[in-house]
Short mmCIF file of C-alpha atoms in Angstrom, two decimals:
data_model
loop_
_atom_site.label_atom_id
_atom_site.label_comp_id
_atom_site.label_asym_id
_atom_site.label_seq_id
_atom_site.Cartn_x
_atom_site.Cartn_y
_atom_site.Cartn_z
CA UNK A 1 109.86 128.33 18.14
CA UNK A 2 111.16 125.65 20.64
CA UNK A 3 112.23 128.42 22.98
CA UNK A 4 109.47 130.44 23.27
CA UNK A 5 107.67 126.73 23.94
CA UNK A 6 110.13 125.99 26.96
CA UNK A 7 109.60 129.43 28.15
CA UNK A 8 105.81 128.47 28.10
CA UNK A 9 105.84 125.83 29.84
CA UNK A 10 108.04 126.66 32.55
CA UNK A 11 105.66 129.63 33.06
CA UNK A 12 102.45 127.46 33.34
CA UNK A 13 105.02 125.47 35.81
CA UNK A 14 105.48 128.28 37.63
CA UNK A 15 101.79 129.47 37.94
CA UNK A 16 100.82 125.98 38.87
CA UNK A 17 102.93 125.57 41.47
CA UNK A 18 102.42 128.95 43.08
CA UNK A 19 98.61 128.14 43.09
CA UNK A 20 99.55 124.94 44.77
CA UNK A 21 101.86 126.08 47.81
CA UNK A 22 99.14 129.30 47.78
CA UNK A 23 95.79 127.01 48.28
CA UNK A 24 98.03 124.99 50.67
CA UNK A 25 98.76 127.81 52.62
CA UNK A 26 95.27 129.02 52.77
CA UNK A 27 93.90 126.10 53.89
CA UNK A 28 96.10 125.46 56.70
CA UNK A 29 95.80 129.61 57.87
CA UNK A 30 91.98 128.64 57.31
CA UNK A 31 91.59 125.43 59.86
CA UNK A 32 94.12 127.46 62.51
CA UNK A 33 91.83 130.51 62.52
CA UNK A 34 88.79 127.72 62.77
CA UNK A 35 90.52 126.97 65.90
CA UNK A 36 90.97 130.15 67.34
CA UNK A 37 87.34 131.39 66.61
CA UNK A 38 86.30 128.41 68.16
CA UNK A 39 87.88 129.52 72.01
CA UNK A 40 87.37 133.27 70.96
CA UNK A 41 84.00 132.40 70.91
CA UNK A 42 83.83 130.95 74.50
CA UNK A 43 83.11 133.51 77.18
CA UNK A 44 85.49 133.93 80.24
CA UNK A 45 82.66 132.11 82.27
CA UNK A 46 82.62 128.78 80.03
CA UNK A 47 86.46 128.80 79.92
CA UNK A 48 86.55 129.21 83.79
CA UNK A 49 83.63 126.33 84.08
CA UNK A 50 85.64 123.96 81.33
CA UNK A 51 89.00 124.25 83.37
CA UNK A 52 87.00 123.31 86.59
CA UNK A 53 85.28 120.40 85.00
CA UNK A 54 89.01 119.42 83.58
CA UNK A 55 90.31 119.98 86.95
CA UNK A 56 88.25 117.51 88.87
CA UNK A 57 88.12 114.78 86.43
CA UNK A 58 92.20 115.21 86.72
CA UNK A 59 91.74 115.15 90.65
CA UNK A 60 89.54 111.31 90.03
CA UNK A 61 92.00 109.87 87.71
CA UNK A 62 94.74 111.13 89.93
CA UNK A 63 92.76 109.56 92.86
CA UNK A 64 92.36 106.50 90.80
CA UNK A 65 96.23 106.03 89.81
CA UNK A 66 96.98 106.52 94.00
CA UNK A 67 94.48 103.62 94.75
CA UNK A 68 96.16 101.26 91.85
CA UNK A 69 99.54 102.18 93.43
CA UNK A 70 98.32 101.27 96.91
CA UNK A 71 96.80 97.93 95.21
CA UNK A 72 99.99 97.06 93.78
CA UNK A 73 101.72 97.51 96.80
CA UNK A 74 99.76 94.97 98.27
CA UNK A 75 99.73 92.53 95.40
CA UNK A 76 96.49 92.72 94.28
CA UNK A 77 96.95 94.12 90.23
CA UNK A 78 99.55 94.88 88.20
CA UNK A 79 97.64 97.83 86.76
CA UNK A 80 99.91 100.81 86.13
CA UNK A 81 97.20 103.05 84.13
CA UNK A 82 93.34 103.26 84.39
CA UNK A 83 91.52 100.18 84.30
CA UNK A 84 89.84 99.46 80.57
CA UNK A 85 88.39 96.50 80.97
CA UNK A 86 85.03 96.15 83.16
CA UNK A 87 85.30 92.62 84.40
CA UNK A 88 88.62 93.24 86.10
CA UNK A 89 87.92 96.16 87.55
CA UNK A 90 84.57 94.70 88.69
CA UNK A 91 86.71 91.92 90.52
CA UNK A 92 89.39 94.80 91.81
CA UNK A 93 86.14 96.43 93.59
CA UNK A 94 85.49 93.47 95.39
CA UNK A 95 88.51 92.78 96.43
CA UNK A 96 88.73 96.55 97.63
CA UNK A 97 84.81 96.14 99.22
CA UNK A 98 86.18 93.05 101.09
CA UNK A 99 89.40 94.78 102.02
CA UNK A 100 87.41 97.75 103.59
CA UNK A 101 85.04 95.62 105.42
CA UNK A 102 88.77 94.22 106.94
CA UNK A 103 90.03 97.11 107.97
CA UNK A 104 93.43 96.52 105.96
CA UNK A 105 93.66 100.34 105.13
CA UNK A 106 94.93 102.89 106.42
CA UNK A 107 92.42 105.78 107.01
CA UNK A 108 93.86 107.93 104.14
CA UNK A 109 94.08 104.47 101.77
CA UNK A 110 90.38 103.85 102.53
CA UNK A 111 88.87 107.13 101.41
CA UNK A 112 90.96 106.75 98.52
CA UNK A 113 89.66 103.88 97.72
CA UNK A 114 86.14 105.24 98.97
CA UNK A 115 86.50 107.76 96.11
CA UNK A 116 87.47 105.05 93.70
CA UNK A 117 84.30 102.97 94.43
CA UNK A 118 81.98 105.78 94.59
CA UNK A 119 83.64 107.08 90.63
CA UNK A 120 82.49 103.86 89.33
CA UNK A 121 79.18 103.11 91.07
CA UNK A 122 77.30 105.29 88.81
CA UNK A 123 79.07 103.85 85.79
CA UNK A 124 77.84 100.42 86.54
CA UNK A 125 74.80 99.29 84.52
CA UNK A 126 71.87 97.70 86.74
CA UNK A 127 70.21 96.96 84.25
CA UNK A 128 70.39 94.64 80.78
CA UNK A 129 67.48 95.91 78.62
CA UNK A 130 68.51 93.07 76.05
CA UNK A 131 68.03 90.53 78.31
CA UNK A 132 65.92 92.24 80.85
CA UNK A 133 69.04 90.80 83.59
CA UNK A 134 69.83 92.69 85.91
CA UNK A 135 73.59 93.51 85.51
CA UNK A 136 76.30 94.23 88.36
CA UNK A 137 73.90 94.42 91.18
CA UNK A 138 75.65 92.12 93.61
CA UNK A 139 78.75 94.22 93.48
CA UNK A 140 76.48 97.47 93.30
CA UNK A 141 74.99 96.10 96.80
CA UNK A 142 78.02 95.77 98.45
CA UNK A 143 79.33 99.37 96.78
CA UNK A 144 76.25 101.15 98.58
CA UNK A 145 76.81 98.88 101.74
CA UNK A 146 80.40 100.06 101.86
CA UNK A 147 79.47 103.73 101.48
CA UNK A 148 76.92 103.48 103.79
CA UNK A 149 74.59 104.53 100.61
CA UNK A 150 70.66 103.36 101.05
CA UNK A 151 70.79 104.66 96.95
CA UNK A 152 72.42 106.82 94.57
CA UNK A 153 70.66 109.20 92.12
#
């Protein structure tokens, strides 16, 4: 009687464990194919528009990590990645405004910097609804007067 319990139990062990490494197998071949039905779904046209939208935002961070280079090179950050934090790189544009109204770049630094300046000037809030302030405009002003924008839409 004790052996044909043992021999029970080790085949209820064995069941339960092939159900376990079965479902576990399932559900990781089930989120994978998820995945792939996901970009199988996307036509050649979306995949070719995604990659071009990927492209350029790599081109403006790319752009951005040259003008922090140049901007280190002349002492004026330490900033190695992307800029996080808005108040800094609010005071980093106008020390680059002020530095382009010098003339202290080269022609190639200054469109780089251009490009810079013109990423963020739509990303700047004019506007506090909270408060009903208006936000950023000073350095928005002398954004557009650098560009030589009259506005930006």
């Amino acid at each position: 009687m004790k052996m044909s319990k043992k021999i029970v139990l080790i085949a209820l062990a064995a069941v339960l464990l092939v159900s376990v490494v079965s479902g576990a197998v399932f559900s990781i071949n089930a989120t994978n194919t998820t995945d792939y039905t996901v970009e199988a779904t996307m036509s050649p046209e979306e995949e070719a528009e995604l990659d071009k939208k990927n492209q350029a935002v790599e081109a403006k961070n790319e752009n951005d990590i040259k003008a922090l280079e140049i901007l280190r090179g002349l002492n004026k950050t330490q900033a190695t990645e992307l800029i996080q934090d808005k108040e800094e790189d609010c005071k980093l544009m106008f020390e680059i405004c002020d530095m382009i109204k010098n003339n202290e770049f080269t022609t190639e630094q200054e469109q780089i910097m251009k490009n810079y300046l013109e990423r963020r000037l739509m990303l700047l809030d004019n506007y506090d609804e909270e408060t009903g302030e208006e936000n950023d405009s000073a350095l928005i002003s002398e954004i557009k007067g650098v560009l030589n924008y009259e506005s930006y839409n």
